mmCIF file of C-alpha atoms (C1' of nucleotides) in Angstrom:
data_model
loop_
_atom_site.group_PDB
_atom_site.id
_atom_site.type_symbol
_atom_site.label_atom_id
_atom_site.label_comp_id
_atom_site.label_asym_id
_atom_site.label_seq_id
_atom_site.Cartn_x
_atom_site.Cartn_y
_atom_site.Cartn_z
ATOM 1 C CA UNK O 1 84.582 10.903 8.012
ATOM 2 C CA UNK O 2 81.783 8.604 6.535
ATOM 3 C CA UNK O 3 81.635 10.562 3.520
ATOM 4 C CA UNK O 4 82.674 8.771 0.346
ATOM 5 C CA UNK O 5 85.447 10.596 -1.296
ATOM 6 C CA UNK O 6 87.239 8.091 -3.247
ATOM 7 C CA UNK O 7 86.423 9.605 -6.447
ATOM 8 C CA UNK O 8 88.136 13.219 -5.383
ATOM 9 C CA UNK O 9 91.426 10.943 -4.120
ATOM 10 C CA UNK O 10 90.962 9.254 -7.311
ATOM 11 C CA UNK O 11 91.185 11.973 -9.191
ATOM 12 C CA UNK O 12 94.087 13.619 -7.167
ATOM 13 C CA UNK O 13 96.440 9.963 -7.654
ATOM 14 C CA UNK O 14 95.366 10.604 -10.989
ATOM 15 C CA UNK O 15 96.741 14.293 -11.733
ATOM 16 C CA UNK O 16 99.760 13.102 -9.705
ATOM 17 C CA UNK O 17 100.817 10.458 -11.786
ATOM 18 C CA UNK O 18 99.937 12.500 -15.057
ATOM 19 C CA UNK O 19 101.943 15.071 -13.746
ATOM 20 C CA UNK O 20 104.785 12.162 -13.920
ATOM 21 C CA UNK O 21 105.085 10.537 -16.728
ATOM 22 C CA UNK O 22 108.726 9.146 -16.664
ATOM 23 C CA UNK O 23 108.923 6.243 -14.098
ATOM 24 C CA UNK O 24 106.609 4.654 -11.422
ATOM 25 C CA UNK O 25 105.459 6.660 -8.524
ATOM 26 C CA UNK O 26 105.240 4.983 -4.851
ATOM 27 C CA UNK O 27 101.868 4.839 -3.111
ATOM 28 C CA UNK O 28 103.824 6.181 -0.021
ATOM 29 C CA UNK O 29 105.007 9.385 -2.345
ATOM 30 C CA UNK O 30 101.240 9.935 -3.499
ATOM 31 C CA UNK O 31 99.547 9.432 -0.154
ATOM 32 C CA UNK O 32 102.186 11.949 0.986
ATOM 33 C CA UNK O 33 100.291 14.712 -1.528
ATOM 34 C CA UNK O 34 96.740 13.470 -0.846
ATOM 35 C CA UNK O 35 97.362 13.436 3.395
ATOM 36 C CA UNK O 36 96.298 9.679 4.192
ATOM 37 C CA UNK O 37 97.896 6.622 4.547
ATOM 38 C CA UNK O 38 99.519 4.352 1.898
ATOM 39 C CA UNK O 39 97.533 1.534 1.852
ATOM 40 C CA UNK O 40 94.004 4.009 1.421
ATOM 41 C CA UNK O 41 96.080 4.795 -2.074
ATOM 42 C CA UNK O 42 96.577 1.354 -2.785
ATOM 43 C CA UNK O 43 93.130 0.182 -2.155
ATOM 44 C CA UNK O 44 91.915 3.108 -4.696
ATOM 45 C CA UNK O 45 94.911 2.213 -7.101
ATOM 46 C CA UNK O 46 93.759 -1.147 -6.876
ATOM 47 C CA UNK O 47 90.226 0.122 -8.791
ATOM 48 C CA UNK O 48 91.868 2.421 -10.865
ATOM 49 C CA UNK O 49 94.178 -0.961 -11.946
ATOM 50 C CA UNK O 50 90.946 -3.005 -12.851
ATOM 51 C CA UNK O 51 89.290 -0.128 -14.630
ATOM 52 C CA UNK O 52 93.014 0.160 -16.893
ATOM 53 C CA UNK O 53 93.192 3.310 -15.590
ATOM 54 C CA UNK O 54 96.851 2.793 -14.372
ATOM 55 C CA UNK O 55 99.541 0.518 -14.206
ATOM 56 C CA UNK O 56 101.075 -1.103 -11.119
ATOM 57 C CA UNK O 57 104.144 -3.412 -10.481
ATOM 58 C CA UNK O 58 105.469 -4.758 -7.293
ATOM 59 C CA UNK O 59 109.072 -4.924 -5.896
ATOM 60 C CA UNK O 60 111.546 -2.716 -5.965
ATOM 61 C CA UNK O 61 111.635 -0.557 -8.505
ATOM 62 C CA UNK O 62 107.960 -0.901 -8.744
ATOM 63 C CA UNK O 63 104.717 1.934 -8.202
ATOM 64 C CA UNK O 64 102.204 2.793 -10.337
ATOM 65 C CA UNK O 65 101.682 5.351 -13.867
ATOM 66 C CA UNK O 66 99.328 6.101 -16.254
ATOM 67 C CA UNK O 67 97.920 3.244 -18.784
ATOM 68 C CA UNK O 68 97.312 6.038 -21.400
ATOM 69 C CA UNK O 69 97.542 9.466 -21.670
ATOM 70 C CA UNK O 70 95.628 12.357 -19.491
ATOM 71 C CA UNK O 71 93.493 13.791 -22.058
ATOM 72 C CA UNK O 72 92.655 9.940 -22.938
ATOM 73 C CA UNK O 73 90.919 9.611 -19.202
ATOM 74 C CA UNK O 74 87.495 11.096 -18.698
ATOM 75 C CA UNK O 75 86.205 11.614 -15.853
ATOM 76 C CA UNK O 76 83.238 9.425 -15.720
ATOM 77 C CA UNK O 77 85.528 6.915 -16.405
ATOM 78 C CA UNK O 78 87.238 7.487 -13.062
ATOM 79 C CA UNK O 79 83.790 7.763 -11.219
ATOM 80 C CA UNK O 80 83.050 4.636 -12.258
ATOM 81 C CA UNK O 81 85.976 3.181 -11.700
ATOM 82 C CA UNK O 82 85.808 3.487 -7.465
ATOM 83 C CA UNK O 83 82.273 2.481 -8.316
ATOM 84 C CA UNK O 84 80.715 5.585 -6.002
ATOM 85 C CA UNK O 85 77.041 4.405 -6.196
ATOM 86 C CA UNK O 86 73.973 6.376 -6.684
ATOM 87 C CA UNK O 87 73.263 9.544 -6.515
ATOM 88 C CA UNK O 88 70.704 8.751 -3.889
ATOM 89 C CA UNK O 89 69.712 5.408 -2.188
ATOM 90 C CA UNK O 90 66.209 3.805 -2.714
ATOM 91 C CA UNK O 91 64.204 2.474 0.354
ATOM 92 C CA UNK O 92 66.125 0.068 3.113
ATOM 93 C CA UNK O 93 63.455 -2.033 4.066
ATOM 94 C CA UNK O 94 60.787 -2.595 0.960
ATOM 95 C CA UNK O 95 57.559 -0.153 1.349
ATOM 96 C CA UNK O 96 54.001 -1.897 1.939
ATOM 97 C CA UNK O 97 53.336 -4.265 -0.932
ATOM 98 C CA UNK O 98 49.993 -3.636 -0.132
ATOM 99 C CA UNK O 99 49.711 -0.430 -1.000
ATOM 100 C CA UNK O 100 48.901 0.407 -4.362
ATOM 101 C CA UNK O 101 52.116 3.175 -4.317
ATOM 102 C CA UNK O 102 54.245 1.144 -2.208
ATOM 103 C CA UNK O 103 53.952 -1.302 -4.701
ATOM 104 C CA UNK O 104 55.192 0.349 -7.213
ATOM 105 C CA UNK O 105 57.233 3.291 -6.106
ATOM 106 C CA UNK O 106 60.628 1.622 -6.017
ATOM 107 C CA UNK O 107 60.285 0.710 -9.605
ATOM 108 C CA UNK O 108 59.913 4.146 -10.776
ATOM 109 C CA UNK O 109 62.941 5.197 -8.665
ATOM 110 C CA UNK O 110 64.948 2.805 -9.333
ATOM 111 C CA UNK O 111 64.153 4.291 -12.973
ATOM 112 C CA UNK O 112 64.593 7.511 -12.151
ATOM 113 C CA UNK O 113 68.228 6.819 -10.234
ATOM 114 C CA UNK O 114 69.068 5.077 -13.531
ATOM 115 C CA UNK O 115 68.671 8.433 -15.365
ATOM 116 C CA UNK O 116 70.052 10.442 -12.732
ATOM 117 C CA UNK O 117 73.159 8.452 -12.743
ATOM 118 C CA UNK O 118 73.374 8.628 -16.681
ATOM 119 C CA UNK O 119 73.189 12.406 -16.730
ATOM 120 C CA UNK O 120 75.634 12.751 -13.785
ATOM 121 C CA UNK O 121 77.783 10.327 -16.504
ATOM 122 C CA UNK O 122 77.385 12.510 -19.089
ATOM 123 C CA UNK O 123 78.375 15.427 -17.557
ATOM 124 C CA UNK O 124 81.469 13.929 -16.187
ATOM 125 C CA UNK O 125 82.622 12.443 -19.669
ATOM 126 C CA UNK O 126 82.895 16.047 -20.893
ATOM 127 C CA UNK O 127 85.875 16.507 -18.767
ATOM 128 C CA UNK O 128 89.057 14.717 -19.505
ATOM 129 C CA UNK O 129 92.064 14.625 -16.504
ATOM 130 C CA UNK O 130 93.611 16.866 -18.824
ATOM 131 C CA UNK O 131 91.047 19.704 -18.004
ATOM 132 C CA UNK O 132 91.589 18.604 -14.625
ATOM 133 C CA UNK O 133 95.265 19.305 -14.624
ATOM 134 C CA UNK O 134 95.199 22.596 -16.616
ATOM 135 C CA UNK O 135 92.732 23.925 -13.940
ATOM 136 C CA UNK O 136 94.906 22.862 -10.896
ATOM 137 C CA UNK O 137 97.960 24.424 -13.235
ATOM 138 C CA UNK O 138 95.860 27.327 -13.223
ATOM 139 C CA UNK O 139 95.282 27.633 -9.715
ATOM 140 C CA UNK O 140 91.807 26.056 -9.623
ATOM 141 C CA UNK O 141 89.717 29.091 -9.858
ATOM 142 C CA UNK O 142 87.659 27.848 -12.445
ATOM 143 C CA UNK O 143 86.077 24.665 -14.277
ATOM 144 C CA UNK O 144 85.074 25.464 -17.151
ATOM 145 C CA UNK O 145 87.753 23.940 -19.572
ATOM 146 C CA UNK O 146 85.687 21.228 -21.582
ATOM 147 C CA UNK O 147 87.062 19.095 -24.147
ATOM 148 C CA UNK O 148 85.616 19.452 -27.545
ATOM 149 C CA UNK C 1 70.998 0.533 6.065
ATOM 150 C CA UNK C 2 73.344 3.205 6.200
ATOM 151 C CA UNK C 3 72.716 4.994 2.877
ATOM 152 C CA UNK C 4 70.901 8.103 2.331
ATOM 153 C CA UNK C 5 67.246 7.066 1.259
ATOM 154 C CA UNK C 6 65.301 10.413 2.680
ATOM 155 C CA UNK C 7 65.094 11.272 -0.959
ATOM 156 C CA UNK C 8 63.186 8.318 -2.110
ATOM 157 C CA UNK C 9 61.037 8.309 1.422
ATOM 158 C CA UNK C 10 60.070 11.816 1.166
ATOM 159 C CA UNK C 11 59.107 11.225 -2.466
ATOM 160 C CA UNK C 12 56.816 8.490 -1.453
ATOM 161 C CA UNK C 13 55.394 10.469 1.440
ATOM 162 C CA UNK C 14 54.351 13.058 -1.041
ATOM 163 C CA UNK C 15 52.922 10.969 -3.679
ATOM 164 C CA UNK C 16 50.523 9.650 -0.347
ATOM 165 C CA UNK C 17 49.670 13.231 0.144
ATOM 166 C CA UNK C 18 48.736 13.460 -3.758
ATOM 167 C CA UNK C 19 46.772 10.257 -3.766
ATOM 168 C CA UNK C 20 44.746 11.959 -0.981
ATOM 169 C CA UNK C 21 43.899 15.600 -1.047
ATOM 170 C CA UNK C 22 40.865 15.793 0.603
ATOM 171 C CA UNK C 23 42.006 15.666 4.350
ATOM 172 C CA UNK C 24 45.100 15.658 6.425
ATOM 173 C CA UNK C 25 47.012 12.316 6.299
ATOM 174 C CA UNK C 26 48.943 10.817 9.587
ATOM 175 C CA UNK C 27 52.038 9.913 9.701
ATOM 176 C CA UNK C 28 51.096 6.584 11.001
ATOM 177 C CA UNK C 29 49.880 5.699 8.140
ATOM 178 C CA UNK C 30 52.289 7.273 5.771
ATOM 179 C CA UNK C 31 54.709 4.982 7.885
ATOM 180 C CA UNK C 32 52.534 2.079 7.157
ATOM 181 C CA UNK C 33 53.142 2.054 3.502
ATOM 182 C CA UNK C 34 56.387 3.041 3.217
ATOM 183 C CA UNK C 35 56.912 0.215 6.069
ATOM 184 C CA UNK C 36 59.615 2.655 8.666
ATOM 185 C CA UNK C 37 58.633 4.205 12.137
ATOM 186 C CA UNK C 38 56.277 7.066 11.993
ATOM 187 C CA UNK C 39 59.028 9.138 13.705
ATOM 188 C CA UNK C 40 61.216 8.412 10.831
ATOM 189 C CA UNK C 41 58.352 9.797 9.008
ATOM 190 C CA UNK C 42 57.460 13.201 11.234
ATOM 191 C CA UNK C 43 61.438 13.949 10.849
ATOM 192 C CA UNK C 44 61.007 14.017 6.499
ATOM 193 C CA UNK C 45 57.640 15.636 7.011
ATOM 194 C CA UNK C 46 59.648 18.897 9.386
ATOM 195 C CA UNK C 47 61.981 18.987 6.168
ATOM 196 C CA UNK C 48 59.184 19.106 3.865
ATOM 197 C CA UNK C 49 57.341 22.026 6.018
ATOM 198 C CA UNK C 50 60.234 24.325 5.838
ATOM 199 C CA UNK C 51 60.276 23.823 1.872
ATOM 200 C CA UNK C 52 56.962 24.923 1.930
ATOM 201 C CA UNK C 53 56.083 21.346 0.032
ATOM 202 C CA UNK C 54 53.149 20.682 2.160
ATOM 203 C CA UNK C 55 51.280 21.911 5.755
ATOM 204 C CA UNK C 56 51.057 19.984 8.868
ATOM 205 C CA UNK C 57 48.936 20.478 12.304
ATOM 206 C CA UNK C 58 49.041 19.414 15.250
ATOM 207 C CA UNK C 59 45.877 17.744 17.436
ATOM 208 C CA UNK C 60 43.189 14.946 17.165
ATOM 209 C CA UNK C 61 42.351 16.176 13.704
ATOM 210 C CA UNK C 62 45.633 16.755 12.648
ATOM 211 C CA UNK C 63 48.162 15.555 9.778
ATOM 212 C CA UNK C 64 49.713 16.608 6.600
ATOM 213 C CA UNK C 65 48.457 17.755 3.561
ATOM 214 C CA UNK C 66 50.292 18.581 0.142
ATOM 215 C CA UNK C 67 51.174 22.348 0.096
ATOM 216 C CA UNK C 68 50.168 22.858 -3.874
ATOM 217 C CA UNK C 69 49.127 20.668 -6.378
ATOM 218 C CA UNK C 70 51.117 17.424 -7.702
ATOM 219 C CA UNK C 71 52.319 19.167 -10.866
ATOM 220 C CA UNK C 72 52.688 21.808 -9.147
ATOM 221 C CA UNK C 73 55.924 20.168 -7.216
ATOM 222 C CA UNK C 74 59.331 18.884 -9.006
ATOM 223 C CA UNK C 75 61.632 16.386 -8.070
ATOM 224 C CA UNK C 76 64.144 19.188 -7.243
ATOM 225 C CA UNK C 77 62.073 20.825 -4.981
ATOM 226 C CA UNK C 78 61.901 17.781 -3.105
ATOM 227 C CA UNK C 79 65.739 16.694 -3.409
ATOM 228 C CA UNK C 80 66.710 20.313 -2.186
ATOM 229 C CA UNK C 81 64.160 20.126 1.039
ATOM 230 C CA UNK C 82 65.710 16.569 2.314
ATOM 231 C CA UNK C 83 69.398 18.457 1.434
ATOM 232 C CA UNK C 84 70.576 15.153 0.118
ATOM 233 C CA UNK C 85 74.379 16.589 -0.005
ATOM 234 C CA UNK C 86 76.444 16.375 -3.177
ATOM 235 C CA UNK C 87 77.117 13.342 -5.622
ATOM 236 C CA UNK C 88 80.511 12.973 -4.399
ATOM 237 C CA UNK C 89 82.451 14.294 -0.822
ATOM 238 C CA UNK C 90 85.696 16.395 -1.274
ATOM 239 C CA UNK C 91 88.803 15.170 0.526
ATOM 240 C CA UNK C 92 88.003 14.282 4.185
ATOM 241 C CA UNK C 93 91.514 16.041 5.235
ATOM 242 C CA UNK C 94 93.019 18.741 3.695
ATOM 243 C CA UNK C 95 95.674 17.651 1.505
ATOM 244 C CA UNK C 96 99.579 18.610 1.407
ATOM 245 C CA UNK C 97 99.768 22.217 0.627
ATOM 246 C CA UNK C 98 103.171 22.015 -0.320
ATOM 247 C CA UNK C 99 102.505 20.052 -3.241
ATOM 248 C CA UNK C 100 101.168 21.850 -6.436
ATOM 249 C CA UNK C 101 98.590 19.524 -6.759
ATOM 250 C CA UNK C 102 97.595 19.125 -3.307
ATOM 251 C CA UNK C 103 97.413 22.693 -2.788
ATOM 252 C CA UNK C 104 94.434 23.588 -5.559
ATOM 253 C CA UNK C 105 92.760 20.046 -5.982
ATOM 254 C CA UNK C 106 90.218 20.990 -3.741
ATOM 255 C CA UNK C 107 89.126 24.538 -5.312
ATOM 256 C CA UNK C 108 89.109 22.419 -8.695
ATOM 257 C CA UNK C 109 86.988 19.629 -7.252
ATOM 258 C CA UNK C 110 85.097 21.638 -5.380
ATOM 259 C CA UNK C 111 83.922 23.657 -8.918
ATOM 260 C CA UNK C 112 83.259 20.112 -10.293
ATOM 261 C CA UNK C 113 81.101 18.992 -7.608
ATOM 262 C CA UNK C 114 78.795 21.989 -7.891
ATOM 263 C CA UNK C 115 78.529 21.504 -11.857
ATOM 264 C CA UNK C 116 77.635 18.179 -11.125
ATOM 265 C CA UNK C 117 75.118 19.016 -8.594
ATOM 266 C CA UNK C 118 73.880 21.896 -11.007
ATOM 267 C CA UNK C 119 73.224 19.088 -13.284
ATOM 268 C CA UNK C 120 71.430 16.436 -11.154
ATOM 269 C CA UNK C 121 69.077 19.488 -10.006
ATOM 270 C CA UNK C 122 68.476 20.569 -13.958
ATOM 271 C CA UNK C 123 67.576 16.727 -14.639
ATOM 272 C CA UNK C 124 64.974 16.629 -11.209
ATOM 273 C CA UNK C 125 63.599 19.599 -12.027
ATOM 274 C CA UNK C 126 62.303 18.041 -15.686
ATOM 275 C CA UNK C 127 59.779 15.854 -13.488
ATOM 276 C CA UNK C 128 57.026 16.714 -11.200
ATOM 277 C CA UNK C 129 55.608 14.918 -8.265
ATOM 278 C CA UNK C 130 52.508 14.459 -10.398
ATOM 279 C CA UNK C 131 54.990 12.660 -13.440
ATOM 280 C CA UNK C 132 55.875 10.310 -10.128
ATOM 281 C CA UNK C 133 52.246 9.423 -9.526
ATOM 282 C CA UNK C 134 51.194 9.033 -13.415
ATOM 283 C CA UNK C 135 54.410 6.338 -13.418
ATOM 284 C CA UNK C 136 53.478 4.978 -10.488
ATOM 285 C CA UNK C 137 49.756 4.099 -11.271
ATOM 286 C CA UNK C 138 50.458 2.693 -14.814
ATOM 287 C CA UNK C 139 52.734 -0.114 -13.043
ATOM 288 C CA UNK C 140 55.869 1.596 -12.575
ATOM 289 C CA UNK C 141 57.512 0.249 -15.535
ATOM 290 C CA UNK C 142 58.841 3.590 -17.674
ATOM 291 C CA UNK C 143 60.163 6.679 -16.289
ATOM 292 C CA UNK C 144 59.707 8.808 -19.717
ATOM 293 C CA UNK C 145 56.515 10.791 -18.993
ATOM 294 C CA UNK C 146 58.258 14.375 -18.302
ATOM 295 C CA UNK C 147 56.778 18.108 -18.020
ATOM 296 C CA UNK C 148 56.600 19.937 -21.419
ATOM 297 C "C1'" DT D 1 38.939 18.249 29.943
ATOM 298 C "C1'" DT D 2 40.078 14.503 27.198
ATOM 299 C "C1'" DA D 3 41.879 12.452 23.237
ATOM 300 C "C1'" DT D 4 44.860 12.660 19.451
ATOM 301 C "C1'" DT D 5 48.629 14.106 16.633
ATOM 302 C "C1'" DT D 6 52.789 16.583 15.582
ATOM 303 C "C1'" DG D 7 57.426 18.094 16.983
ATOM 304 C "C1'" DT D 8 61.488 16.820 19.141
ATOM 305 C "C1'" DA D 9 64.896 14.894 22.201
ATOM 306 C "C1'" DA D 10 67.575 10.989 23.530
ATOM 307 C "C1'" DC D 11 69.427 6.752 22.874
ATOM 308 C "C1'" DT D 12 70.667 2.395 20.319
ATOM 309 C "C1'" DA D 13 71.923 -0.430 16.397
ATOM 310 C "C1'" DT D 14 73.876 -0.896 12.032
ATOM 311 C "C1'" DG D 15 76.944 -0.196 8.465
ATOM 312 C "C1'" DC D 16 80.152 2.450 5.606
ATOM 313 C "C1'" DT D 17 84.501 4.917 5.170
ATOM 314 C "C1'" DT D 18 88.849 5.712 6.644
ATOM 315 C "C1'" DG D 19 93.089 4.830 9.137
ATOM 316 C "C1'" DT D 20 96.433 1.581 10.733
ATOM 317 C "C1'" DT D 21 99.326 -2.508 11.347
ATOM 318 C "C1'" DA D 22 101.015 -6.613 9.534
ATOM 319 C "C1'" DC D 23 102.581 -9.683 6.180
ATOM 320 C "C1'" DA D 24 102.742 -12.540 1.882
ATOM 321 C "C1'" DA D 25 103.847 -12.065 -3.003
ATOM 322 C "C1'" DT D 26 106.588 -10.009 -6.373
ATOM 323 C "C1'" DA D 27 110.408 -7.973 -8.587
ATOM 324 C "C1'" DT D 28 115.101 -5.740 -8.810
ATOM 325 C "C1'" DG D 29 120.024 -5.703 -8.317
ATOM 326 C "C1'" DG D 30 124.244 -7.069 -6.317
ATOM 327 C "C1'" DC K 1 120.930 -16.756 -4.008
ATOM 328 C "C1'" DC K 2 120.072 -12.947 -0.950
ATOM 329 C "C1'" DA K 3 118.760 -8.504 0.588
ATOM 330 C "C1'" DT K 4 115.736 -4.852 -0.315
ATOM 331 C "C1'" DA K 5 111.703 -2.444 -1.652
ATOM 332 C "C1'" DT K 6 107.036 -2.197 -3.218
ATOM 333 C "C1'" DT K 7 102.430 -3.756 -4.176
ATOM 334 C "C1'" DG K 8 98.371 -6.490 -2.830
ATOM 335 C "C1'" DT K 9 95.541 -7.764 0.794
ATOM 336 C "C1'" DA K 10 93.728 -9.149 5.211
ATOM 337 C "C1'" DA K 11 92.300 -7.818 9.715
ATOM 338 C "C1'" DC K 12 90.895 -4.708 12.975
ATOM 339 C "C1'" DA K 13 89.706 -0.176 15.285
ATOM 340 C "C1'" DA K 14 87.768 4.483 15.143
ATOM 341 C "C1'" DG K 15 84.570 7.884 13.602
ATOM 342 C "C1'" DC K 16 80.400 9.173 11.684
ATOM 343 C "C1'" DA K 17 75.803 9.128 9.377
ATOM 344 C "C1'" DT K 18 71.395 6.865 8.865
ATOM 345 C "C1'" DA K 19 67.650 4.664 10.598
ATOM 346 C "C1'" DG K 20 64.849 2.681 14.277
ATOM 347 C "C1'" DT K 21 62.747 3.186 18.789
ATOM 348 C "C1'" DT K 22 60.803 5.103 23.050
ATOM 349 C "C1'" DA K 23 59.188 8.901 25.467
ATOM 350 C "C1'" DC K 24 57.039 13.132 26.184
ATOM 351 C "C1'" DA K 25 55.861 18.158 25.650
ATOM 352 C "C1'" DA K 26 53.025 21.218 22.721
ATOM 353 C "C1'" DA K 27 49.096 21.997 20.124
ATOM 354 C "C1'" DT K 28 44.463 21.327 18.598
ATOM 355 C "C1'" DA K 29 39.688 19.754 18.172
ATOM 356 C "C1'" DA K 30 35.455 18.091 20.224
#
DNA sequence: TTATTTGTAACTATGCTTGTTACAATATGG
DNA sequence: CCATATTGTAACAAGCATAGTTACAAATAA
């Protein structure tokens, strides 16, 4: 289970909380939905918190909702909010310096993962958690719902 | 150094092969520019054989050589042979089923994560290995030069 | 036959993600 | 003020993927 999938929980704690809008929900109530433990919600909610995704407040009437409305979150703004990281990773040790393409290679992609991760950006602005919940509503057949 | 850099690696492996087309190149000295074990190397290089990107031999005169020409080869070509895997992972467990969310977040995240990966193909598949090499000799600095 | 290179297996080291327990900080309500 | 409940956070273990390394069989040329 070393696969990141913050952004898909994200997006789940999300739809749950749009899909209450009247009161706080628990992290225990949403981790309940999403399968995992508690504190793996908090940790994400934690991120969505700093982004101003969502509110939290402790004690004991406390948990977490929405700090706007669902068709007012995009989803890029999610993805960047549990800060996933590139779309691919450039070289772990630096190439030959030597060598006129080692040289230079990690310049042009560290360019070209710049404009990979833009367009993977773009695309994911065009959705809204809105879209998101219609299409689970729907029985999450398709995705094709964009906002206008 | 646990994130996924075959993409960049095997890109820099083939822009070696372009920068030398007269002969077969070793992967011992592949390995000395991009600075890695030549192992680490041979492993890409299998990957890059069944995509048909370039030909390798065996024996004393052996090595790889580029399969077709530089512009001849885009960047999705080469992100589909190292099967990179998708921008973001799906829920590691399955979530609660009993929940209306839980039960058809996946399908709907699952639909996203293919129109994402659509998209990061599309965008590769604007640049050819020769692009890569053009950037690379003149320093690096811009990745703008794209196939018309 | 000898030398050289690829292909591949096996193993280790490293690091990230997730899961889990524990507890301080915070807030509510009696 | 006290009891209760929840978040925020630290600490640690488990699982897994990537990368590095050694070793060797298979293939090929001279």
């Amino acid at each position: 289970m070393a696969a990141n999938s913050q952004f898909s929980i994200a997006v789940h704690i999300l739809a749950m909380l749009a899909k209450s809008r009247e009161g706080n929900v628990k992290s225990e109530y949403i981790a309940g939905s999403v399968n995992t433990n508690a504190v793996v919600i908090r940790r994400l909610l934690v991120q969505l918190n700093r982004a101003h995704l969502v509110i939290s407040q402790t004690g004991s009437t406390g948990g977490t909702r929405l700090a706007r409305s669902a068709d007012e979150i995009d989803l890029e703004a999610i993805y960047k909010a549990v800060s996933c990281g590139e779309v691919f990773a450039l070289h772990g040790k630096s190439p030959n310096q030597d060598c006129p393409i080692g040289k230079n290679i990690e310049a042009v992609l560290c360019n070209l993962q710049k404009e990979i991760d833009k367009t993977v950006g773009e695309k994911l602005s065009q959705y809204t958690l809105q879209n998101v919940i219609e299409m689970v509503d729907s029985g999450g057949s398709e995705f094709s719902l964009q906002r206008v």
